[in-house]
Coordinates of C-alpha atoms and ligand atoms in Angstrom, one line a residue:
M5 CA -21.5 -17.8 3.8
S6 CA -25.3 -17.6 4.1
Y7 CA -26.7 -15.0 1.7
S8 CA -28.8 -13.4 4.3
K9 CA -25.5 -12.4 6.0
V10 CA -23.8 -10.8 3.0
I11 CA -22.7 -7.3 3.7
T12 CA -21.7 -5.3 0.6
L13 CA -19.1 -2.5 0.8
E14 CA -21.8 0.0 0.0
Q15 CA -23.9 -1.3 3.0
Y16 CA -20.9 -1.5 5.3
I17 CA -20.0 2.1 4.5
V18 CA -23.5 3.3 5.2
D19 CA -23.6 1.4 8.5
Q20 CA -20.2 2.7 9.6
Q21 CA -20.9 6.3 8.6
A22 CA -21.2 7.4 12.2
L23 CA -17.6 6.3 12.9
Y24 CA -16.3 8.4 10.0
K25 CA -14.5 11.7 10.8
D26 CA -16.9 13.4 8.4
A27 CA -20.6 13.0 8.6
Q28 CA -21.4 14.4 5.2
G29 CA -20.4 11.2 3.4
S30 CA -17.5 12.8 1.5
L31 CA -15.3 9.8 2.3
S32 CA -18.0 7.5 1.1
K33 CA -18.1 9.2 -2.2
I34 CA -14.3 8.8 -2.6
F35 CA -14.7 5.1 -1.7
R36 CA -17.4 4.7 -4.3
S37 CA -15.1 6.2 -7.0
L38 CA -12.2 4.0 -5.9
E39 CA -14.4 1.0 -6.0
L40 CA -15.7 1.8 -9.5
A41 CA -12.2 2.4 -10.8
A42 CA -10.9 -0.9 -9.2
K43 CA -13.7 -2.8 -10.9
M44 CA -12.7 -1.3 -14.3
V45 CA -9.0 -2.1 -13.7
N46 CA -10.0 -5.6 -12.5
R47 CA -11.9 -6.1 -15.8
D48 CA -8.9 -5.0 -17.8
V49 CA -6.5 -7.2 -15.8
R50 CA -8.7 -10.2 -16.3
K51 CA -8.6 -9.6 -20.1
A52 CA -4.8 -9.2 -20.2
G53 CA -3.3 -11.5 -22.8
L54 CA -6.5 -11.4 -24.9
V55 CA -6.4 -7.7 -25.8
D56 CA -3.3 -5.6 -26.4
I57 CA -2.6 -4.4 -22.9
L58 CA 0.4 -6.5 -21.9
G59 CA 4.0 -5.2 -22.2
N60 CA 5.6 -1.8 -22.1
Q61 CA 4.1 1.6 -22.9
G62 CA 7.4 2.9 -24.3
S63 CA 7.8 5.6 -21.6
T64 CA 9.3 5.9 -18.2
N65 CA 7.9 7.5 -15.0
I66 CA 9.6 10.1 -12.7
Q67 CA 11.7 7.4 -11.0
G68 CA 13.1 6.3 -14.4
E69 CA 11.1 3.1 -14.3
E70 CA 9.6 1.7 -17.5
Q71 CA 5.8 2.1 -17.6
K72 CA 3.7 -0.9 -18.5
K73 CA 0.6 -0.3 -20.6
L74 CA -1.5 -1.3 -17.6
D75 CA 0.3 1.1 -15.3
V76 CA -0.9 3.9 -17.6
I77 CA -4.4 2.5 -18.1
A78 CA -4.9 2.1 -14.3
N79 CA -3.6 5.6 -13.7
D80 CA -6.0 7.2 -16.1
I81 CA -9.0 5.2 -14.8
F82 CA -8.3 6.1 -11.1
I83 CA -7.6 9.7 -11.9
A84 CA -10.8 10.1 -13.9
S85 CA -13.0 8.3 -11.3
L86 CA -11.5 10.2 -8.3
S87 CA -11.9 13.5 -10.2
R88 CA -15.5 12.8 -10.8
S89 CA -16.1 12.2 -7.1
G90 CA -16.3 15.9 -6.5
E91 CA -14.4 15.6 -3.2
V92 CA -10.7 15.4 -4.2
C93 CA -8.7 18.4 -5.0
M94 CA -5.3 16.8 -5.6
I95 CA -4.0 13.4 -6.6
I96 CA -0.4 12.2 -6.2
S97 CA 0.4 9.2 -8.4
E98 CA 3.5 7.1 -8.9
E99 CA 3.0 7.6 -12.6
N100 CA 2.8 11.4 -12.5
D101 CA 5.8 13.6 -11.9
D102 CA 3.8 16.4 -10.3
V103 CA 0.6 16.7 -8.3
Y104 CA -2.5 16.3 -10.4
Y105 CA -4.9 19.2 -9.6
V106 CA -8.5 18.3 -10.2
E107 CA -10.2 20.9 -12.3
G108 CA -12.9 22.9 -10.5
A109 CA -12.1 21.2 -7.2
E110 CA -9.8 23.8 -5.6
N111 CA -12.1 24.2 -2.6
E112 CA -12.3 20.5 -1.9
K113 CA -10.5 19.1 1.1
Y114 CA -9.4 15.6 0.2
I115 CA -6.0 14.5 -1.2
V116 CA -5.4 11.0 -2.5
A117 CA -1.9 9.5 -3.0
M118 CA -1.8 6.3 -5.0
D119 CA 0.2 3.6 -6.7
P120 CA -2.3 2.8 -9.5
L121 CA -0.6 -0.5 -10.3
D122 CA 1.8 -2.1 -7.9
G123 CA 3.9 -5.0 -8.9
S124 CA 4.2 -4.0 -12.6
S125 CA 6.9 -6.6 -13.2
N126 CA 4.2 -9.3 -12.4
I127 CA 1.7 -8.1 -15.0
D128 CA 3.0 -10.0 -17.9
V129 CA 3.4 -13.3 -15.9
N130 CA -0.1 -13.5 -14.4
A131 CA 1.0 -13.0 -10.7
S132 CA -0.9 -10.8 -8.2
I133 CA -0.8 -7.0 -8.7
G134 CA -2.9 -4.2 -7.1
T135 CA -3.7 -0.6 -6.4
I136 CA -2.6 1.2 -3.3
F137 CA -4.2 4.4 -1.9
S138 CA -3.9 6.8 1.0
I139 CA -6.4 9.6 1.8
Y140 CA -5.6 12.9 3.6
T141 CA -7.4 16.1 4.3
R142 CA -6.1 19.6 3.8
K143 CA -5.6 21.7 6.9
N144 CA -7.1 24.8 5.3
P145 CA -9.5 24.0 2.4
M146 CA -10.2 27.7 2.0
S147 CA -6.7 28.3 0.6
K148 CA -5.4 27.3 -2.9
P149 CA -4.3 23.6 -2.9
T150 CA -0.5 23.3 -2.9
V151 CA 2.2 20.6 -2.9
E152 CA 2.9 21.5 0.7
D153 CA -0.6 20.3 1.7
C154 CA 0.3 16.9 0.3
L155 CA 3.5 16.5 2.2
Q156 CA 1.9 15.2 5.4
K157 CA 3.1 12.5 7.8
G158 CA 1.5 9.1 7.4
K159 CA -0.1 9.3 10.8
H160 CA -2.4 12.0 9.4
Q161 CA -4.0 9.6 6.9
V162 CA -7.8 9.5 7.3
A163 CA -8.1 6.3 5.4
A164 CA -5.8 3.9 3.5
G165 CA -6.0 0.6 1.7
Y166 CA -5.4 -1.5 -1.4
F167 CA -7.2 -3.5 -4.0
I168 CA -5.4 -6.7 -4.9
Y169 CA -6.1 -8.3 -8.3
G170 CA -5.1 -11.9 -7.3
S171 CA -6.8 -15.3 -7.5
S172 CA -9.7 -13.3 -6.2
T173 CA -10.0 -9.5 -6.2
M174 CA -10.1 -7.9 -2.7
L175 CA -10.2 -4.5 -1.1
V176 CA -8.5 -4.2 2.3
Y177 CA -8.9 -0.8 4.0
S178 CA -8.9 1.1 7.2
T179 CA -10.4 4.5 8.3
G180 CA -8.4 4.3 11.5
V181 CA -10.8 2.0 13.4
G182 CA -9.5 -1.5 12.5
V183 CA -8.9 -3.2 9.1
N184 CA -11.5 -4.9 7.1
G185 CA -11.3 -7.0 3.9
F186 CA -13.9 -7.3 1.1
T187 CA -13.9 -9.8 -1.7
L188 CA -15.3 -9.0 -5.1
D189 CA -18.2 -11.4 -5.9
D190 CA -17.8 -11.4 -9.7
S191 CA -21.3 -12.6 -10.4
I192 CA -22.9 -9.5 -8.8
Q193 CA -19.9 -7.2 -9.1
E194 CA -20.0 -6.2 -5.4
F195 CA -17.3 -6.2 -2.8
C196 CA -18.6 -8.2 0.1
L197 CA -17.2 -8.3 3.6
S198 CA -15.2 -11.4 3.9
H199 CA -12.4 -10.6 6.4
P200 CA -13.9 -8.5 9.2
N201 CA -11.5 -6.9 11.8
I202 CA -8.2 -8.3 10.5
Q203 CA -5.6 -8.8 13.2
T204 CA -2.0 -9.7 12.2
P205 CA -0.2 -12.3 14.5
A206 CA 2.4 -10.8 16.8
D207 CA 4.8 -13.5 15.6
G208 CA 5.0 -15.0 12.2
K209 CA 6.9 -17.7 10.3
I210 CA 7.5 -15.9 7.0
F211 CA 10.2 -13.5 5.9
S212 CA 10.0 -11.6 2.6
V213 CA 13.0 -9.9 1.2
N214 CA 14.8 -9.8 -2.1
E215 CA 17.7 -12.0 -1.0
G216 CA 19.4 -11.5 -4.4
N217 CA 20.7 -8.2 -3.0
L218 CA 21.9 -9.7 0.3
E219 CA 25.5 -8.7 0.0
D220 CA 24.4 -5.0 -0.4
F221 CA 22.3 -5.1 2.8
P222 CA 23.5 -3.6 6.1
Q223 CA 25.2 -6.3 8.3
G224 CA 22.2 -6.1 10.8
V225 CA 19.8 -7.1 8.0
Q226 CA 22.0 -9.9 6.9
D227 CA 22.2 -11.1 10.5
Y228 CA 18.4 -11.0 10.8
I229 CA 18.0 -13.1 7.6
S230 CA 20.5 -15.6 9.0
F231 CA 18.4 -15.7 12.2
C232 CA 15.3 -16.4 10.1
K233 CA 17.0 -19.3 8.4
A234 CA 18.7 -20.9 11.5
K235 CA 17.2 -24.1 12.9
D236 CA 15.5 -23.7 16.3
K237 CA 12.6 -25.9 17.4
A238 CA 11.5 -23.6 20.2
T239 CA 10.9 -20.7 17.9
N240 CA 9.7 -22.6 14.9
R241 CA 12.7 -21.7 12.8
P242 CA 13.7 -21.9 10.1
Y243 CA 11.0 -19.5 8.8
S244 CA 9.7 -19.8 5.3
A245 CA 11.0 -17.4 2.6
R246 CA 8.2 -16.0 0.4
Y247 CA 8.8 -13.1 -2.0
I248 CA 6.6 -12.4 -5.0
G249 CA 7.9 -8.9 -6.0
S250 CA 4.6 -7.2 -5.6
L251 CA 4.5 -5.3 -2.3
I252 CA 0.7 -5.7 -2.2
A253 CA 0.8 -9.5 -2.6
D254 CA 3.7 -10.0 -0.1
F255 CA 2.1 -7.6 2.4
H256 CA -1.3 -9.1 2.1
R257 CA -0.1 -12.7 2.7
N258 CA 2.0 -11.6 5.7
L259 CA -0.8 -9.5 7.1
L260 CA -3.1 -12.5 7.2
K261 CA -0.6 -15.2 8.1
G262 CA 2.0 -13.3 10.1
G263 CA 5.5 -12.4 8.8
I264 CA 7.9 -9.7 8.0
F265 CA 8.5 -7.8 4.8
I266 CA 11.8 -6.0 4.4
Y267 CA 13.0 -3.5 1.8
P268 CA 16.2 -2.4 3.4
P269 CA 18.6 0.4 2.6
T270 CA 21.5 -0.7 0.3
E271 CA 24.8 0.9 -0.6
K272 CA 23.4 1.8 -4.0
S273 CA 19.9 2.9 -2.6
P274 CA 20.4 4.2 0.9
N275 CA 16.6 4.9 1.1
G276 CA 15.6 1.5 -0.3
K277 CA 13.2 1.3 -3.2
L278 CA 9.7 1.8 -1.9
R279 CA 7.9 5.1 -2.0
L280 CA 6.8 6.7 1.3
M281 CA 3.6 8.4 0.2
Y282 CA 1.8 5.6 -1.7
E283 CA 3.5 2.4 -0.6
C284 CA 5.1 2.6 2.8
N285 CA 2.6 4.9 4.6
T286 CA -0.4 3.0 3.3
M287 CA 1.0 -0.4 4.5
A288 CA 2.2 1.2 7.8
F289 CA -1.2 2.6 8.6
L290 CA -2.9 -0.8 7.8
V291 CA -0.4 -2.9 9.7
E292 CA -0.6 -0.7 12.8
Q293 CA -4.4 -0.9 12.7
A294 CA -4.1 -4.7 12.6
G295 CA -1.7 -4.8 15.6
G296 CA 1.6 -4.9 13.6
A297 CA 4.4 -2.5 13.2
A298 CA 6.3 -0.6 10.4
S299 CA 9.7 1.1 10.8
T300 CA 12.2 2.6 8.4
G301 CA 14.9 1.1 10.7
T302 CA 15.4 4.4 12.5
E303 CA 11.9 5.6 13.1
R304 CA 8.2 4.7 12.8
V305 CA 7.2 5.0 9.2
L306 CA 4.1 7.0 10.0
D307 CA 6.2 9.7 11.8
V308 CA 8.4 10.5 8.7
K309 CA 7.8 14.0 7.4
P310 CA 7.9 13.8 3.6
T311 CA 10.0 16.3 1.8
E312 CA 9.1 15.3 -1.7
L313 CA 6.2 13.5 -3.4
H314 CA 8.2 10.5 -4.7
Q315 CA 10.5 10.1 -1.7
R316 CA 11.7 6.6 -0.8
V317 CA 12.3 5.1 2.6
P318 CA 13.6 1.7 3.8
M319 CA 10.8 -0.4 5.3
F320 CA 10.5 -3.2 7.9
V321 CA 6.8 -4.1 8.1
G322 CA 4.7 -6.9 9.5
S323 CA 4.3 -8.8 12.8
K324 CA 5.2 -6.7 15.7
N325 CA 7.8 -8.9 17.4
M326 CA 9.5 -9.7 14.1
V327 CA 9.8 -6.0 13.1
D328 CA 11.1 -5.1 16.6
L329 CA 13.8 -7.8 16.5
A330 CA 14.9 -6.9 12.9
V331 CA 15.2 -3.2 13.7
A332 CA 17.1 -4.0 17.0
M333 CA 19.5 -6.1 15.0
L334 CA 19.9 -3.4 12.4
N335 CA 20.7 -0.8 15.0
E336 CA 23.1 -3.1 16.8
E337 CA 25.1 -3.1 13.6
F338 CA 24.9 0.7 13.5
A339 CA 26.0 0.9 17.1
T340 CA 29.0 -1.4 16.3
A341 CA 29.9 0.7 13.3
V342 CA 29.7 3.9 15.4
L343 CA 31.9 2.3 18.1
A344 CA 34.5 0.9 15.7
Ligands
LIG421 P1 5.8 -0.8 -8.8 O1 5.5 -2.0 -9.7 O2 4.7 0.0 -8.4 O3 7.0 0.0 -9.4 O4 6.4 -1.4 -7.4 C1 7.3 -2.5 -7.4 C2 7.9 -2.5 -6.0 C3 7.1 -3.4 -5.0 O5 5.8 -3.7 -5.4 C4 7.9 -4.6 -4.8 O6 7.8 -4.9 -3.4 C5 9.3 -4.1 -5.1 O7 9.1 -3.2 -6.1 C6 10.1 -5.3 -5.6 O8 11.4 -4.8 -5.8 P2 12.7 -5.7 -6.2 O9 12.4 -6.2 -7.6 O10 13.8 -4.8 -6.2 O11 12.7 -6.8 -5.2
LIG422 MN1 4.5 -0.1 -6.3
LIG423 MN1 3.2 1.1 -9.6

């Protein structure tokens, strides 16, 4: 890239200000605080192994999952930075049981939902991890902030995105007018526009699912996986199986290359594993903005009305034609079960 053409995130946000739903730059301030926090987490991730931040914290979160040290560090960094932005009244985090109310910000209108570190199981083995965020506004900023204000459908997100700490560090986000990707130039510590207007292919050749659980999947999902693996020259099958175990890394690859990511319902977990408010909704918002689709198997992810902060939903997300077919096959199975 010629250096005269480099566009930093800062510059991009200023240039796009006119497209934002708020002209006062409130969202820009939130992005600045997210960017700063991500740079700090990125610095810590790059030092993992050299300083004592690998391994378990010795505690569990609300979902009973073991917290890694970096989960807790990332949570603290993002909460502190977002709190300082002066624009955010409430933060929902995977690592906090309840809503975090920002002190002195009860009149602010923004709410951020986040997974401060996604892919925790990959931290200790040097595979890609990331931070996921969704931004909402309160309907009535004059009233006291409440949990109810947070339980909004994903379609009301004003912005959403993720930072991926991978072989390079990237920010991918949308404010509802397309999706753009920025890569961190380590030497100047600036995110620079590297992937303008990301569009995901309507058809892909990758399927991503934890096949170890295959026998627990609904018949329709098992059928779709068999379809992906069947040989057929005309449709370029078999597809490639790719599954890292970090939603961010699996989603990011499929977004750029085309593919489908599935975390289906199982007998043990009828709502799957992924969390609606800071995993599924974020990815659903991004993928739709890039021309793809996201479904729970029964409805559009962005139309689900959350009833609790840490709610889980099944998710089929990625290339539009692949998601449509997988959901059709799932419901064929439901139809057969109902008829039987
Ligand atoms: P987190 O590390 O934030 O708890 O999320 C882990 C999630 C998600 O990133 C990934 O797609 C999924 O767990 C993998 O689950 P399985 O190990 O059950 O396949
Ligand atoms: Mn996660
Ligand atoms: Mn997490």
